[in-house]
């Protein structure tokens, strides 16, 4: 596989994960604050990928790897919050008391923004939440970015 093909794969993978997140939101799974945090590094990898296709060198693919690792790390942190392995931010978890300013009517309101808790799993597949899948797939994309960074432009690497 060539360097550019690996960059396309890595940036395209982030685009697919970001598209999947927006699709889940479209079908009725609104994101919590931590879900939104995980989206930003994916957006960055798409921009980095476009730049890396035009600009040779290893710096941009390594930045793509860092961005993928960042969203993967946030996904691991979010998974831990969902599974009660550690506390999450008080602004979006039930344990932190971040909802003290809201009345029962605010929490039950059907109009206006819906409060989405970061410590609740809203969807899972094969016992893994969306945050867990994001972490696993992001770390795989990080590996692709690293391989792209270590592959010289114009050459291909066989596995």
Short mmCIF file of C-alpha atoms in Angstrom, two decimals:
data_model
loop_
_atom_site.label_atom_id
_atom_site.label_comp_id
_atom_site.label_asym_id
_atom_site.label_seq_id
_atom_site.Cartn_x
_atom_site.Cartn_y
_atom_site.Cartn_z
CA UNK A 1 0.00 0.00 0.00
CA UNK A 2 1.26 3.46 -0.81
CA UNK A 3 1.61 6.29 1.66
CA UNK A 4 -1.22 8.24 0.04
CA UNK A 5 -3.52 5.23 0.08
CA UNK A 6 -2.87 4.75 3.79
CA UNK A 7 -3.54 8.44 4.42
CA UNK A 8 -6.81 8.13 2.51
CA UNK A 9 -7.70 5.04 4.53
CA UNK A 10 -6.92 6.72 7.86
CA UNK A 11 -8.66 10.03 7.08
CA UNK A 12 -11.53 8.17 5.41
CA UNK A 13 -11.88 5.99 8.50
CA UNK A 14 -12.27 9.09 10.64
CA UNK A 15 -14.77 10.48 8.15
CA UNK A 16 -16.73 7.23 8.37
CA UNK A 17 -16.71 7.28 12.19
CA UNK A 18 -17.78 10.92 12.20
CA UNK A 19 -20.50 10.14 9.66
CA UNK A 20 -21.65 7.23 11.82
CA UNK A 21 -21.88 9.52 14.84
CA UNK A 22 -24.01 11.99 12.92
CA UNK A 23 -26.17 9.12 11.60
CA UNK A 24 -26.83 7.87 15.14
CA UNK A 25 -27.72 11.41 16.13
CA UNK A 26 -30.09 11.63 13.16
CA UNK A 27 -31.93 8.44 14.13
CA UNK A 28 -32.52 9.58 17.70
CA UNK A 29 -29.37 9.07 19.77
CA UNK A 30 -28.35 12.59 20.81
CA UNK A 31 -24.70 12.92 21.83
CA UNK A 32 -23.51 13.74 25.32
CA UNK A 33 -20.74 16.27 25.90
CA UNK A 34 -18.02 13.60 25.88
CA UNK A 35 -19.37 12.19 22.60
CA UNK A 36 -18.96 15.64 21.10
CA UNK A 37 -15.38 15.84 22.42
CA UNK A 38 -14.58 12.65 20.50
CA UNK A 39 -15.75 14.18 17.22
CA UNK A 40 -13.27 17.07 17.09
CA UNK A 41 -10.11 14.98 16.62
CA UNK A 42 -11.85 13.05 13.82
CA UNK A 43 -12.58 16.35 12.07
CA UNK A 44 -8.92 17.30 12.55
CA UNK A 45 -7.71 14.06 10.97
CA UNK A 46 -9.83 14.71 7.89
CA UNK A 47 -8.20 18.13 7.45
CA UNK A 48 -4.76 16.68 8.22
CA UNK A 49 -5.35 13.92 5.68
CA UNK A 50 -6.21 16.42 2.93
CA UNK A 51 -3.09 18.41 3.75
CA UNK A 52 -0.89 15.31 3.96
CA UNK A 53 -1.93 14.24 0.46
CA UNK A 54 -0.67 17.57 -0.89
CA UNK A 55 2.35 18.10 1.35
CA UNK A 56 5.03 15.38 1.55
CA UNK A 57 6.76 14.51 4.77
CA UNK A 58 6.17 12.69 8.00
CA UNK A 59 4.95 15.53 10.21
CA UNK A 60 1.33 15.58 9.02
CA UNK A 61 0.83 11.80 9.21
CA UNK A 62 2.26 11.86 12.74
CA UNK A 63 -0.17 14.68 13.59
CA UNK A 64 -2.94 12.48 12.19
CA UNK A 65 -1.76 9.69 14.50
CA UNK A 66 -1.82 12.06 17.47
CA UNK A 67 -5.36 13.19 16.61
CA UNK A 68 -6.52 9.57 16.25
CA UNK A 69 -4.85 8.70 19.57
CA UNK A 70 -6.58 11.69 21.19
CA UNK A 71 -10.07 10.61 20.16
CA UNK A 72 -9.19 7.03 21.13
CA UNK A 73 -8.04 8.22 24.55
CA UNK A 74 -11.22 10.24 25.05
CA UNK A 75 -13.17 7.13 24.04
CA UNK A 76 -11.37 5.06 26.69
CA UNK A 77 -12.03 7.75 29.29
CA UNK A 78 -15.70 7.92 28.26
CA UNK A 79 -15.99 4.13 28.41
CA UNK A 80 -14.62 4.19 31.95
CA UNK A 81 -17.17 6.82 32.93
CA UNK A 82 -19.97 4.75 31.38
CA UNK A 83 -18.82 1.59 33.19
CA UNK A 84 -18.31 3.37 36.54
CA UNK A 85 -14.57 2.62 36.52
CA UNK A 86 -13.90 6.28 37.37
CA UNK A 87 -15.79 9.53 37.75
CA UNK A 88 -16.51 11.72 34.79
CA UNK A 89 -16.99 15.44 34.50
CA UNK A 90 -19.60 16.76 36.90
CA UNK A 91 -21.23 18.72 34.09
CA UNK A 92 -22.62 15.60 32.40
CA UNK A 93 -22.68 12.76 34.93
CA UNK A 94 -25.30 11.90 37.50
CA UNK A 95 -22.76 11.38 40.30
CA UNK A 96 -21.13 14.79 39.99
CA UNK A 97 -24.15 16.83 40.96
CA UNK A 98 -23.88 18.91 37.82
CA UNK A 99 -27.66 18.91 37.43
CA UNK A 100 -28.41 20.56 40.78
CA UNK A 101 -29.63 23.71 39.07
CA UNK A 102 -32.30 21.83 37.11
CA UNK A 103 -35.79 21.18 38.37
CA UNK A 104 -37.76 18.00 37.77
CA UNK A 105 -39.75 19.88 35.14
CA UNK A 106 -36.51 20.82 33.33
CA UNK A 107 -35.40 17.20 33.25
CA UNK A 108 -38.77 15.96 31.99
CA UNK A 109 -39.38 18.73 29.46
CA UNK A 110 -40.13 17.48 25.96
CA UNK A 111 -39.34 20.83 24.36
CA UNK A 112 -35.89 22.36 24.24
CA UNK A 113 -32.56 20.59 24.50
CA UNK A 114 -32.52 17.08 25.94
CA UNK A 115 -30.12 16.41 28.81
CA UNK A 116 -27.85 13.53 27.79
CA UNK A 117 -25.77 12.00 30.55
CA UNK A 118 -22.19 10.96 29.83
CA UNK A 119 -22.32 8.07 32.29
CA UNK A 120 -25.21 6.28 30.57
CA UNK A 121 -24.71 3.85 27.69
CA UNK A 122 -27.32 4.74 25.08
CA UNK A 123 -26.37 2.06 22.53
CA UNK A 124 -24.06 -0.93 22.47
CA UNK A 125 -23.07 -3.71 20.12
CA UNK A 126 -21.30 -6.88 21.28
CA UNK A 127 -21.29 -5.38 24.81
CA UNK A 128 -19.28 -2.36 23.65
CA UNK A 129 -20.69 1.16 23.70
CA UNK A 130 -20.24 3.72 20.95
CA UNK A 131 -17.40 5.25 22.98
CA UNK A 132 -15.68 1.86 23.21
CA UNK A 133 -16.02 1.24 19.47
CA UNK A 134 -14.69 4.72 18.78
CA UNK A 135 -11.66 4.00 20.95
CA UNK A 136 -10.86 0.66 19.31
CA UNK A 137 -11.33 1.89 15.76
CA UNK A 138 -9.46 5.13 16.45
CA UNK A 139 -6.43 3.24 17.77
CA UNK A 140 -6.50 1.10 14.61
CA UNK A 141 -6.56 4.30 12.53
CA UNK A 142 -3.68 5.62 14.61
CA UNK A 143 -1.64 2.58 13.54
CA UNK A 144 -2.48 3.29 9.90
CA UNK A 145 -1.34 6.90 10.34
CA UNK A 146 1.94 5.73 11.87
CA UNK A 147 2.57 3.30 9.01
CA UNK A 148 1.83 6.12 6.55
CA UNK A 149 4.30 8.36 8.38
CA UNK A 150 7.01 5.71 8.20
CA UNK A 151 6.41 4.97 4.51
CA UNK A 152 8.36 7.13 2.09
CA UNK A 153 6.31 9.03 -0.49
CA UNK A 154 6.01 7.05 -3.69
CA UNK A 155 6.94 3.72 -2.10
CA UNK A 156 4.72 0.97 -0.89
CA UNK A 157 4.92 -1.20 2.16
CA UNK A 158 3.90 -4.84 2.13
CA UNK A 159 2.69 -6.47 5.27
#
